[in-house]
């Protein structure tokens, strides 16, 4: 019988450690599918820092480095400088990328470092049990903002795609979402574009993915997807924030 | 190769490139500046990467990435920057990655000063970051030794799959001395690193560079395995120099820059009829314990002379293990013990040891 659907080769048979209904798993799979489709399984080196996806080195079936909290873009820089011909990407949460690792993110973009960042924005620190993230929305209740995030106390959420797109070194920046099938398809296309941008040597790319955390949002998986649409998208509009891939890139 | 006259910082950089280091990630800080500047000038010509990172934190994590990717890689900094690197150093040790970290030590704590010091001894030898780990720590005392220890540090780091550190100070870094280099080697001829993340090429199973182990048994086993490696290193890799210790009543322990002053103090003391000697640890970890234990049989007392408030003295005491008194004399904050002061200390501790005084 002909096989018409299978696990991407770039994904191992490890049982994913994500909570039921969490969209981290969807994004892991999309990355693996793109690596497969581009035929890069043997020439990819991924970097997963601390966060719910920290054990992604078990899930992906290519070379992986785990990184300290926030340091993935620096680690990826080290790898890429040694292996400029390999696909080098990071897979980072919002706490990782936009709080403790802000400097590493901004400077790898500014350097036009030829790496790709998959940025999973779920407006919360998932792994540590639901604390406020730099992307948490105003009034969002978290373990460390039990009365909601207030401007007077915690200020405003950070808009990573908007911020990074102002840097000359960024070649391609898009914000996507995995709340629905059409959006999942767009996310996959964005990841592919980012990886192609890198393999063509055009410079830094970042794909921000709006993702759910049913566990720490205290919602069912379906309600969580609804929250992405009703609460996150108004604050974090989807779209392409920068695209220099049609020209020669930024390097 | 013929001898050339060179600054310590530059000689270290030159030696690193000659032994196949093609990746340098750093962040500016005094007094290691010439090292990075030399790298910046020469690395590109050698087909390598010199990168000024956004911070020491980023620089050491670039080192982690490059080391995990199989490269011979280094970073250099001075005390405040080395403190920032500790997170990365702990991860590098936890992931069993070889690399070289250079600390051209300055006075501390805090921003401290920029003058030479040895007050980072604890940080270097007792694990400056978190967790059960060690670095190989080399403490050269001349420009020639800086060059020699650089290639040794890289080789030993590879051999034992662990980070190595060279501890110097501003005086050694800025000092000009004749130095003879080894012939340059091609990095492609270095031993293979089959564990590195280089892309599988569909020819092998995937490699993972990691320090996370969520099952306690697994983590404990790894620490035990690492400790066995450390035991081998303790037995095989301690380096030191002994000067006039055979008949010595007082033996000075001193490393790096201050060992040079201590050596003149030993001679001055001998001229006065005092039987003084010197043990100069060249590796600070592993610490050359055995030679101290051996000399404790014959010497009357020991004197640790340091540019700190007394750090190595603890290891000297552990090695001498109560057999003889171990005294301390040091200056710190960028102040350097002078020869006359050391001679006076030698006389004092000899008297005190005869009077049975321990301090
Ligand atoms: C230096 C350091 N500080 C704190 C932590 C604890 N920690 C682990 S994951 C995490 C936050 C992760 O949140 P995010 O990056 O948003 O990823 P998510 O789990 O939401 O996917 C924190 C603070 C750590 N591992 N290291
Ligand atoms: S805590 Fe949240 S982000 Fe983490 S796996 Fe569970 S649902 Fe996903
Ligand atoms: Mg998060």
PDB file of C-alpha atoms in Angstrom, chain A residues 12 41-45 50 54-69 71 73-79 81-83 86 100 103-105 107-108 111 113 127, chain B residues 23 25 49-55 57-59 61-71 87 91 97 196-202 204-214:
ATOM      1  CA  UNK A  12      11.946  11.740  15.963  1.00  0.00           C
ATOM      2  CA  UNK A  41      18.033  17.108   7.277  1.00  0.00           C
ATOM      3  CA  UNK A  42      21.724  16.313   6.989  1.00  0.00           C
ATOM      4  CA  UNK A  43      22.870  19.918   7.010  1.00  0.00           C
ATOM      5  CA  UNK A  44      20.800  21.526   9.741  1.00  0.00           C
ATOM      6  CA  UNK A  45      21.937  22.526  13.231  1.00  0.00           C
ATOM      7  CA  UNK A  50      15.384  27.114  27.940  1.00  0.00           C
ATOM      8  CA  UNK A  54      14.134  23.059  25.775  1.00  0.00           C
ATOM      9  CA  UNK A  55      14.119  19.316  25.094  1.00  0.00           C
ATOM     10  CA  UNK A  56      13.441  19.852  21.385  1.00  0.00           C
ATOM     11  CA  UNK A  57      16.876  18.286  20.838  1.00  0.00           C
ATOM     12  CA  UNK A  58      15.038  15.030  21.480  1.00  0.00           C
ATOM     13  CA  UNK A  59      12.239  15.853  19.049  1.00  0.00           C
ATOM     14  CA  UNK A  60      14.225  16.994  16.029  1.00  0.00           C
ATOM     15  CA  UNK A  61      16.147  14.373  14.111  1.00  0.00           C
ATOM     16  CA  UNK A  62      19.116  16.522  13.141  1.00  0.00           C
ATOM     17  CA  UNK A  63      22.082  17.974  15.037  1.00  0.00           C
ATOM     18  CA  UNK A  64      20.988  20.141  17.954  1.00  0.00           C
ATOM     19  CA  UNK A  65      22.496  22.345  20.627  1.00  0.00           C
ATOM     20  CA  UNK A  66      20.683  23.272  23.809  1.00  0.00           C
ATOM     21  CA  UNK A  67      21.429  26.840  24.912  1.00  0.00           C
ATOM     22  CA  UNK A  68      21.310  28.808  28.140  1.00  0.00           C
ATOM     23  CA  UNK A  69      18.242  30.985  28.716  1.00  0.00           C
ATOM     24  CA  UNK A  71      21.567  32.942  24.592  1.00  0.00           C
ATOM     25  CA  UNK A  73      21.210  33.719  18.979  1.00  0.00           C
ATOM     26  CA  UNK A  74      24.768  33.969  20.352  1.00  0.00           C
ATOM     27  CA  UNK A  75      25.148  30.181  20.276  1.00  0.00           C
ATOM     28  CA  UNK A  76      23.733  30.108  16.743  1.00  0.00           C
ATOM     29  CA  UNK A  77      26.197  32.843  15.754  1.00  0.00           C
ATOM     30  CA  UNK A  78      29.078  30.687  16.982  1.00  0.00           C
ATOM     31  CA  UNK A  79      27.782  27.681  15.044  1.00  0.00           C
ATOM     32  CA  UNK A  81      30.514  31.203  11.817  1.00  0.00           C
ATOM     33  CA  UNK A  82      32.008  27.711  11.939  1.00  0.00           C
ATOM     34  CA  UNK A  83      29.556  26.207   9.420  1.00  0.00           C
ATOM     35  CA  UNK A  86      24.597  24.838   7.163  1.00  0.00           C
ATOM     36  CA  UNK A 100      16.692  37.769  29.173  1.00  0.00           C
ATOM     37  CA  UNK A 103      20.508  41.916  23.597  1.00  0.00           C
ATOM     38  CA  UNK A 104      21.451  38.682  21.814  1.00  0.00           C
ATOM     39  CA  UNK A 105      18.361  38.971  19.591  1.00  0.00           C
ATOM     40  CA  UNK A 107      22.548  42.277  18.006  1.00  0.00           C
ATOM     41  CA  UNK A 108      22.337  39.123  15.925  1.00  0.00           C
ATOM     42  CA  UNK A 111      24.922  42.040  12.556  1.00  0.00           C
ATOM     43  CA  UNK A 113      23.853  37.293  11.130  1.00  0.00           C
ATOM     44  CA  UNK A 127       7.849  26.311  31.398  1.00  0.00           C
TER      45      UNK A 127
ATOM     46  CA  UNK B  23      37.586  31.648  16.132  1.00  0.00           C
ATOM     47  CA  UNK B  25      34.737  36.047  20.313  1.00  0.00           C
ATOM     48  CA  UNK B  49      36.624  34.808  12.574  1.00  0.00           C
ATOM     49  CA  UNK B  50      37.208  37.650  14.974  1.00  0.00           C
ATOM     50  CA  UNK B  51      33.936  38.919  16.369  1.00  0.00           C
ATOM     51  CA  UNK B  52      33.344  41.695  18.880  1.00  0.00           C
ATOM     52  CA  UNK B  53      30.203  40.569  20.669  1.00  0.00           C
ATOM     53  CA  UNK B  54      27.586  42.745  22.378  1.00  0.00           C
ATOM     54  CA  UNK B  55      28.695  41.530  25.812  1.00  0.00           C
ATOM     55  CA  UNK B  57      27.705  36.920  28.035  1.00  0.00           C
ATOM     56  CA  UNK B  58      27.133  36.781  24.294  1.00  0.00           C
ATOM     57  CA  UNK B  59      30.832  36.190  23.586  1.00  0.00           C
ATOM     58  CA  UNK B  61      27.873  31.704  24.317  1.00  0.00           C
ATOM     59  CA  UNK B  62      29.314  32.188  20.843  1.00  0.00           C
ATOM     60  CA  UNK B  63      32.273  30.188  22.120  1.00  0.00           C
ATOM     61  CA  UNK B  64      29.826  27.503  23.309  1.00  0.00           C
ATOM     62  CA  UNK B  65      28.197  27.355  19.877  1.00  0.00           C
ATOM     63  CA  UNK B  66      31.482  27.260  17.978  1.00  0.00           C
ATOM     64  CA  UNK B  67      33.036  24.703  20.354  1.00  0.00           C
ATOM     65  CA  UNK B  68      29.926  22.537  20.016  1.00  0.00           C
ATOM     66  CA  UNK B  69      30.264  22.886  16.260  1.00  0.00           C
ATOM     67  CA  UNK B  70      33.758  21.402  16.511  1.00  0.00           C
ATOM     68  CA  UNK B  71      36.000  24.466  16.250  1.00  0.00           C
ATOM     69  CA  UNK B  87      27.163  31.248  33.155  1.00  0.00           C
ATOM     70  CA  UNK B  91      27.307  25.359  30.426  1.00  0.00           C
ATOM     71  CA  UNK B  97      33.115  21.275  25.361  1.00  0.00           C
ATOM     72  CA  UNK B 196      30.359  17.863  17.337  1.00  0.00           C
ATOM     73  CA  UNK B 197      27.255  19.281  15.666  1.00  0.00           C
ATOM     74  CA  UNK B 198      28.444  19.691  12.114  1.00  0.00           C
ATOM     75  CA  UNK B 199      25.290  18.529  10.337  1.00  0.00           C
ATOM     76  CA  UNK B 200      24.823  14.764  10.113  1.00  0.00           C
ATOM     77  CA  UNK B 201      25.400  14.724   6.351  1.00  0.00           C
ATOM     78  CA  UNK B 202      23.006  11.743   6.573  1.00  0.00           C
ATOM     79  CA  UNK B 204      25.709   9.383  11.211  1.00  0.00           C
ATOM     80  CA  UNK B 205      23.158   9.676  14.000  1.00  0.00           C
ATOM     81  CA  UNK B 206      22.392  13.161  15.215  1.00  0.00           C
ATOM     82  CA  UNK B 207      24.703  14.792  17.746  1.00  0.00           C
ATOM     83  CA  UNK B 208      23.374  16.772  20.687  1.00  0.00           C
ATOM     84  CA  UNK B 209      25.272  19.392  22.654  1.00  0.00           C
ATOM     85  CA  UNK B 210      23.528  19.728  25.960  1.00  0.00           C
ATOM     86  CA  UNK B 211      23.885  20.146  29.709  1.00  0.00           C
ATOM     87  CA  UNK B 212      20.257  19.434  30.691  1.00  0.00           C
ATOM     88  CA  UNK B 213      19.479  16.142  32.428  1.00  0.00           C
ATOM     89  CA  UNK B 214      16.108  16.003  34.107  1.00  0.00           C
TER      90      UNK B 214
END
